[in-house]
Coordinates of C-alpha atoms in Angstrom, one line a residue:
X19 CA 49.8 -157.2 44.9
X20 CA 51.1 -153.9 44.1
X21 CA 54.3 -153.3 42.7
X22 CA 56.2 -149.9 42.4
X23 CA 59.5 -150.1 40.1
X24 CA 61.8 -148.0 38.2
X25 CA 62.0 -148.9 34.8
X26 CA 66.0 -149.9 34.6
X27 CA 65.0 -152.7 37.4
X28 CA 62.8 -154.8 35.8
X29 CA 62.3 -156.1 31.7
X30 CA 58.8 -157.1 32.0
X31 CA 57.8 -153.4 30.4
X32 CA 59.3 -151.1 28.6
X33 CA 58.6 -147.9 26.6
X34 CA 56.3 -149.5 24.2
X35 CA 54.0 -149.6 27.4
X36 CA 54.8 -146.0 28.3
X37 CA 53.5 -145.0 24.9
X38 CA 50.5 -147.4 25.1
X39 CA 49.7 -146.2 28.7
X40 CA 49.9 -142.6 27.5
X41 CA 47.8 -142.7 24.2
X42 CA 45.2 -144.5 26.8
X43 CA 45.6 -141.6 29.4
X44 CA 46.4 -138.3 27.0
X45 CA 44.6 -139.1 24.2
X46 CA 43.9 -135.1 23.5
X47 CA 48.1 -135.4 22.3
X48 CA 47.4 -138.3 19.9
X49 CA 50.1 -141.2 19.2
X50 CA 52.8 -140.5 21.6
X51 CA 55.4 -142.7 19.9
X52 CA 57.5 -139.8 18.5
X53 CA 57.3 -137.4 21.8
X54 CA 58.3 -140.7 23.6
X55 CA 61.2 -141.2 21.9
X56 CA 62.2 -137.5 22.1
X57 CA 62.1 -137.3 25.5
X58 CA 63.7 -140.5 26.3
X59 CA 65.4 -141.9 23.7
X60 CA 66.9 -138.8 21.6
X61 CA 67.3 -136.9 24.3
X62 CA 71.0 -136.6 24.8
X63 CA 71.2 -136.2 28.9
X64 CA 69.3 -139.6 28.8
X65 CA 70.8 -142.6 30.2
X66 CA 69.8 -145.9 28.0
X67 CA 68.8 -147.7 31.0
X68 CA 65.8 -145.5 31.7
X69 CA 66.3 -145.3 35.6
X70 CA 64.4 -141.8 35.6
X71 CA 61.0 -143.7 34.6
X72 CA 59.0 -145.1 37.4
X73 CA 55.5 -147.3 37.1
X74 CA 53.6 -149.2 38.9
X75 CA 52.2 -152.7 38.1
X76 CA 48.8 -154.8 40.0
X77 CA 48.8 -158.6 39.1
X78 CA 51.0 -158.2 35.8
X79 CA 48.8 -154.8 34.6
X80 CA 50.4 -151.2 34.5
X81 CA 48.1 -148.8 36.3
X82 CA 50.4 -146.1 37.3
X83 CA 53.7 -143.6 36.1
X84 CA 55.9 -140.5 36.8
X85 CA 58.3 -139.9 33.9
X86 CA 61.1 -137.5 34.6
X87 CA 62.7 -135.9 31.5
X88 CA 66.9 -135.4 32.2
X89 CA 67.2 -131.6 31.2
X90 CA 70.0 -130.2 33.2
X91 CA 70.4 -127.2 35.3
X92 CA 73.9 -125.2 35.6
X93 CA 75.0 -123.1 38.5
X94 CA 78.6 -121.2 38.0
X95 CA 79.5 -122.8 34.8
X96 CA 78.7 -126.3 36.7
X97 CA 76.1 -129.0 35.0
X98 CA 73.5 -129.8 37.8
X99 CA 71.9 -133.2 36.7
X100 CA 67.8 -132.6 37.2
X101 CA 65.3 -134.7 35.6
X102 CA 61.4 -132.6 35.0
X103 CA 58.6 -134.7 36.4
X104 CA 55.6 -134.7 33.6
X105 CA 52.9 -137.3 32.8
X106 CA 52.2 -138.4 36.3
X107 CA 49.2 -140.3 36.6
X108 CA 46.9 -143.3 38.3
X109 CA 44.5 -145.1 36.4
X110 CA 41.2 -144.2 37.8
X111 CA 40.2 -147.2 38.6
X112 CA 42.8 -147.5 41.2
X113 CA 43.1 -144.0 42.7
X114 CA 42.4 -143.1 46.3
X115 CA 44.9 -146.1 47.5
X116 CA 47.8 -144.7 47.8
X117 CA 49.8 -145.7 44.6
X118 CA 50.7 -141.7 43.7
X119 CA 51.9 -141.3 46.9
X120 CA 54.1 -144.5 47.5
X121 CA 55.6 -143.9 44.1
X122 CA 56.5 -139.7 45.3
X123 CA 59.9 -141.6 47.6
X124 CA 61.3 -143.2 44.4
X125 CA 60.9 -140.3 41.7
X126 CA 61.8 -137.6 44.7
X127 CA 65.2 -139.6 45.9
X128 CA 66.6 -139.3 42.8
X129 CA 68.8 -135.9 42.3
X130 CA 67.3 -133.9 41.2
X131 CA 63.5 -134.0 40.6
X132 CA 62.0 -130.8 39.4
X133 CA 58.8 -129.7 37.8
X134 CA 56.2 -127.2 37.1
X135 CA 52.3 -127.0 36.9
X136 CA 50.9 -127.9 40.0
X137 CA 47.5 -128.2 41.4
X138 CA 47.6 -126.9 44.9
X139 CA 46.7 -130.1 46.5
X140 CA 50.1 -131.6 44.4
X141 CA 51.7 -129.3 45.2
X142 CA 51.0 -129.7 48.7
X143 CA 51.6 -133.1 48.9
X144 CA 54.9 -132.9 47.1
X145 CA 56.2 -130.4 49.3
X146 CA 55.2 -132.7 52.5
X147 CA 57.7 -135.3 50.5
X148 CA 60.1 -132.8 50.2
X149 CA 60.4 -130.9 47.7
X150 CA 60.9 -126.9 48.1
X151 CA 59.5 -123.7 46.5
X152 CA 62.6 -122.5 43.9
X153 CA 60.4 -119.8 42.4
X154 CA 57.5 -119.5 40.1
X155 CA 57.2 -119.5 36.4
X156 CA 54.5 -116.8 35.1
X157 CA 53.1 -116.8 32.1
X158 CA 52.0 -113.0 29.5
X159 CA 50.0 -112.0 27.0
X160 CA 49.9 -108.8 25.5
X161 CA 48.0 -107.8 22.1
X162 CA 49.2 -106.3 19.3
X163 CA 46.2 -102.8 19.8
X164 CA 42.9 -103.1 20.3
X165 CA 42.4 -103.1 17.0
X166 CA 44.1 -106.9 16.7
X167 CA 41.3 -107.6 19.7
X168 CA 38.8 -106.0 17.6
X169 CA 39.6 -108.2 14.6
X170 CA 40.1 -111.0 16.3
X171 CA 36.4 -111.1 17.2
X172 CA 35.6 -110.3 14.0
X173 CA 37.4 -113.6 12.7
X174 CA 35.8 -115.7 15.3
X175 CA 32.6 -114.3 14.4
X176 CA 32.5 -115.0 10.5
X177 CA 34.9 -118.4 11.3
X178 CA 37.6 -116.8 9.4
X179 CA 40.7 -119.5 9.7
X180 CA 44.2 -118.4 10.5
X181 CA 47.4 -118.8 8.4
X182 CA 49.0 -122.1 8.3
X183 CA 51.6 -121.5 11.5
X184 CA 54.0 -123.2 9.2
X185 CA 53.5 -120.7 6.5
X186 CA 55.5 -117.8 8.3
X187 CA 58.7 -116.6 6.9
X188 CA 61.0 -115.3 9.5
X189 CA 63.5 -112.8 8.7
X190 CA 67.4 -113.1 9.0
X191 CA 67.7 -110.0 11.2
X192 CA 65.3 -108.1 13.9
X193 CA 66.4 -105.2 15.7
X194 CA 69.9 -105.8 17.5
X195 CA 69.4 -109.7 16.5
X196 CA 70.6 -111.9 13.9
X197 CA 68.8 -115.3 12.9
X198 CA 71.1 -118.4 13.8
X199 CA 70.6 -121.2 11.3
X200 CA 73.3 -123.6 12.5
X201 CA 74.2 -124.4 15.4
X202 CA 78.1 -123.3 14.8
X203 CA 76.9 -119.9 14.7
X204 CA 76.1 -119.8 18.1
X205 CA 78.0 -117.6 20.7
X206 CA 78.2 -119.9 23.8
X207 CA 81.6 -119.8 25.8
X208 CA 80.3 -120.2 28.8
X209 CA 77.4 -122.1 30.8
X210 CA 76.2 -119.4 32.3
X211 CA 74.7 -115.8 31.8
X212 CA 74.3 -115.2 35.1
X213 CA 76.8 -115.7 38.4
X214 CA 74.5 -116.6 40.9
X215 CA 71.4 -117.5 39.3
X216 CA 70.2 -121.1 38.9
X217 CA 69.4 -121.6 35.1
X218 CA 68.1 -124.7 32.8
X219 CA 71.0 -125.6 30.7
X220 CA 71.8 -124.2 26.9
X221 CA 74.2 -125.4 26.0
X222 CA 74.6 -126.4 21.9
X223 CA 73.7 -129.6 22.8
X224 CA 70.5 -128.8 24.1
X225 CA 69.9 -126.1 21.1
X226 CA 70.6 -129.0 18.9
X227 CA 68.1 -131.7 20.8
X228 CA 65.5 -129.0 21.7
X229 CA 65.3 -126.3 19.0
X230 CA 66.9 -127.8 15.8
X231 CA 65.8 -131.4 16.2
X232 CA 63.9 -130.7 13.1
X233 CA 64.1 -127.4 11.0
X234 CA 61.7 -124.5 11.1
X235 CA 60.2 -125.4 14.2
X236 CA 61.3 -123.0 16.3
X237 CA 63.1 -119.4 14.8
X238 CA 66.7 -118.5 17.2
X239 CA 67.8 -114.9 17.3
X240 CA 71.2 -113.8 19.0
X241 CA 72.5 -110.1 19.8
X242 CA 74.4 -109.0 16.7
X243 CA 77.3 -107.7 18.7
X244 CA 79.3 -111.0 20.6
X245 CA 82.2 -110.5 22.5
X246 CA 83.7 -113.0 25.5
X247 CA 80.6 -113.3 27.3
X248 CA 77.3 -115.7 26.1
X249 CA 75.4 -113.8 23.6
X250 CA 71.3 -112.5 24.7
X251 CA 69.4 -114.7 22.5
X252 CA 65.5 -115.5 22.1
X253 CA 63.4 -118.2 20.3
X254 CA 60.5 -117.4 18.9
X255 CA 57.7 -119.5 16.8
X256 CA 53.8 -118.6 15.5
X257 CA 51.9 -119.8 18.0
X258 CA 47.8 -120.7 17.4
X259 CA 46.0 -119.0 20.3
X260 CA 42.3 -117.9 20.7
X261 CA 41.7 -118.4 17.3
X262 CA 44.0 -116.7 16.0
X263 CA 48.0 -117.1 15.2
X264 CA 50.6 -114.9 18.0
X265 CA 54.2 -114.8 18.7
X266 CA 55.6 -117.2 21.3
X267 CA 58.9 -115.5 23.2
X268 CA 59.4 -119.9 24.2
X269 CA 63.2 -119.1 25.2
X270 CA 65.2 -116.7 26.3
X271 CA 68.8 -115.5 27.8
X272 CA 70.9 -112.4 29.0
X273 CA 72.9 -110.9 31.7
X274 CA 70.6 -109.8 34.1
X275 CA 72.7 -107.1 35.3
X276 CA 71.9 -105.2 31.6
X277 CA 68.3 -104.8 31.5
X278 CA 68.1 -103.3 28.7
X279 CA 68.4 -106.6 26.7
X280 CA 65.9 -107.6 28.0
X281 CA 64.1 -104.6 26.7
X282 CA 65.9 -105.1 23.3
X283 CA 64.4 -108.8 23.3
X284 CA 60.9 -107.3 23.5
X285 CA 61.2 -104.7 21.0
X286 CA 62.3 -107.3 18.7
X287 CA 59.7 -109.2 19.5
X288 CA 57.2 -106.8 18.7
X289 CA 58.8 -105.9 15.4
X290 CA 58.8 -109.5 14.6
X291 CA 55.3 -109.5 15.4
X292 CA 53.9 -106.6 13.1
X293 CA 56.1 -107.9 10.3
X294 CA 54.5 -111.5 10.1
X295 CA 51.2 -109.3 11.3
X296 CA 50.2 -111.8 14.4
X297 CA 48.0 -111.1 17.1
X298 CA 50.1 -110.4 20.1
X299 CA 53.4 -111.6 21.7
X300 CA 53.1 -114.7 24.6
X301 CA 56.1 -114.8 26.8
X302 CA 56.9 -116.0 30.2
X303 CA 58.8 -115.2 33.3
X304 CA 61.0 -116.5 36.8
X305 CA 62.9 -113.3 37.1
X306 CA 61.6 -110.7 39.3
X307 CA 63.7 -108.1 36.6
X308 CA 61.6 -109.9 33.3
X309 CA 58.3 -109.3 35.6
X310 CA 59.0 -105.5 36.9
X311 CA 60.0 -105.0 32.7
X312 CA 56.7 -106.9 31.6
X313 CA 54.3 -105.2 33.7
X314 CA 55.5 -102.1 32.4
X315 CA 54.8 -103.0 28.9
X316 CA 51.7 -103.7 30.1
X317 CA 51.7 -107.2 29.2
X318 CA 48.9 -109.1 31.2
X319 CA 49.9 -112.5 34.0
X320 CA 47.5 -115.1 33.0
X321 CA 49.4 -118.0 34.9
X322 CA 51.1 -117.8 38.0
X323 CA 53.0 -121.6 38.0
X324 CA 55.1 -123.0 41.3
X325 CA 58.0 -124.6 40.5
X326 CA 59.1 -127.0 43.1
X327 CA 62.3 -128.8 43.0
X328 CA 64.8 -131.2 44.9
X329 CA 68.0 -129.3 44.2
X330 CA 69.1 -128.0 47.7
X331 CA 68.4 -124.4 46.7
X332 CA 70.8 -121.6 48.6
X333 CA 67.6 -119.3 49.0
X334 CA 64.4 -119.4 51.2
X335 CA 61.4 -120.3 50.0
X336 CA 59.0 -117.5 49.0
X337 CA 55.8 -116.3 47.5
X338 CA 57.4 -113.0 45.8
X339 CA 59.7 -112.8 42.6
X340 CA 63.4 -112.8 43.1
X341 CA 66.2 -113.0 40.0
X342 CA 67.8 -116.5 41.4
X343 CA 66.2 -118.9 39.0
X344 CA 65.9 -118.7 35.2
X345 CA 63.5 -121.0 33.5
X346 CA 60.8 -120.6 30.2
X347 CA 58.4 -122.4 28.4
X348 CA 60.9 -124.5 26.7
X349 CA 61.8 -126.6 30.0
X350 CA 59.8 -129.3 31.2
X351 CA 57.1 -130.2 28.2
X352 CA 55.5 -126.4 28.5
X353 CA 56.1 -126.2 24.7
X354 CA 55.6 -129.7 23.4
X355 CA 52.9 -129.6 21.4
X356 CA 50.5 -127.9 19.4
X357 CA 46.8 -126.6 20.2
X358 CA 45.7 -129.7 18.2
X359 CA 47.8 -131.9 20.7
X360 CA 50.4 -132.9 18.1
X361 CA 53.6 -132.9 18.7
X362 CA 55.8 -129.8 17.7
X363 CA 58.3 -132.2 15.8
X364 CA 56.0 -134.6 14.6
X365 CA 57.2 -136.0 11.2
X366 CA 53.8 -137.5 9.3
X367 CA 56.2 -139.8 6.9
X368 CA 56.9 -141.7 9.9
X369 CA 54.0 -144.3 11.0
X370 CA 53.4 -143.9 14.6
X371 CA 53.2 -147.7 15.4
X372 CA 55.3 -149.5 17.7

């Protein structure tokens, strides 16, 4: 008999099985012990009793899961519990009878479900269940010149490795930003940048949890000049890609009403870029203000991601870009690991057994 069950209602598994189950199912990502805990256990929206994690068990064997990460949104200086579905699967054994889509009701009843990275026919079916269209997260690339394409050709050609990513030096100021170290030194007053825009919460708790769980992971940079209002800010790391080593924009914040941040974040980006002398700058967008600015850098769309969501969103549902949701690549599990599918905070002094 099949059995569908949240986690907090039942003590015959626990997250040992989740990281069993996932090593079994992601094995590209390696031992998922750490990332497990990170998500669920460090994570500092999470609730002990783990009633965001649903399975699914056939005569006492787990064969099914959606896991939904608490990361908050905020609307008007207002925390907007949400909870980012990721590692959904069915073992293939038991696929085509109907488990993924009697386990949809429990994950989807709980406010808020969110998430990103559909396939259509997901996304299809999740809509059906209801969930609505917030917006879309797209991804961009843009190369350094074509002389970075032509050596990068070059370097695949001879099998030229790249720099270590963590042998990058970052500096403690680019263009109109400063490097934040701590995370007192961060200008945060409010939730919000933005009135009437939905955003993923960052707050310093999240900073803390998400980019200083360990040091010199990721690299923050805030605008110089604070006064009453949240400070523009980006996070940026090396990033392995094609071969070669480029700047990831993972984060980002600022008034939308002074585009010229925005412009400000990219020129700093490209400085940062030439002065650690990467490849090209990776950065993604859900604002239809980041998209017109992008496109006119000439930056080049390589993903175009639906983001579906519970949250009764005040908008309709469309296909083009509007400026009333602001996501990035550090929500959901977008920026979790590395090309080698290790995880980004991965400490090798730790044993990965359970």
């Amino acid at each position: 008999m099949i059995h569908t069950f949240k986690f907090s209602e039942q003590t015959q598994f626990d997250l040992n099985t989740i990281t069993d189950f996932n090593n079994r199912c992601f094995s590209i990502r390696g031992n998922h012990r750490q990332y497990d805990a990170f998500r669920f256990v460090d994570n500092p929206f999470a609730s002990e009793t783990f009633d965001y994690l649903y399975g699914v068990e056939k005569d006492g064997e787990y064969i099914a899961q959606m896991l939904t990460m608490p990361a908050p949104l905020s609307l008007k200086n207002t925390i907007i519990p949400a909870f980012w579905g990721q590692d959904y699967i069915v073992l293939e054994n038991y696929r085509g009878e109907g488990i993924g889509k009697n386990l949809a009701p429990f994950y989807l009843g709980k406010d808020y479900y969110i998430a990103v990275g559909f396939s259509p026919k997901s996304a299809v079916i999740h809509q059906k269940m209801g969930a609505k269209k917030i917006g879309y997260l797209d991804f961009y690339q843009k190369w350094g010149s074509s002389l970075h394409q032509a050596k990068w050709l070059l370097q695949r050609l001879l099998k030229i490795s790249p720099k270590e990513i963590g042998d990058y030096t970052f500096p403690d100021t680019i263009g109109h930003f400063k490097r934040i170290k701590k995370i007192e030194d961060l200008h945060l007053p409010h939730l919000n940048w933005n009135s009437n825009t939905v955003e993923t919460l960052r707050d310093k708790t999240y900073f803390q949890w998400r980019f200083f769980y360990q040091p010199n992971r990721y690299f923050v940079y805030q605008w110089k000049d604070t006064k009453d209002q949240n400070a523009t800010y980006f996070v940026g790391k090396p990033y392995f890609y094609k071969g070669v080593n480029w700047l990831r924009v993972v984060d980002y914040r600022f008034d939308i009403q002074k585009k010229e941040h925005f412009s400000a974040i990219l020129k700093a980006a490209e400085k940062l870029r030439k002065k650690l002398h990467l490849y090209g700058i990776l950065i993604s967008s859900s604002l239809n203000v980041t998209r017109e600015e992008l496109e006119e850098q000439k930056f080049l769309q390589t993903k175009h991601e639906v983001v579906l969501t519970t949250y009764p969103f005040q908008h309709k549902e469309t296909n083009e870009a509007h400026n009333h949701f602001f996501i990035s690549f550090a929500d959901s599990d977008m920026d979790m690991h590395t090309n080698k599918g290790e995880f980004n905070f991965e400490d090798k002094t730790i044993k990965n057994t359970m």
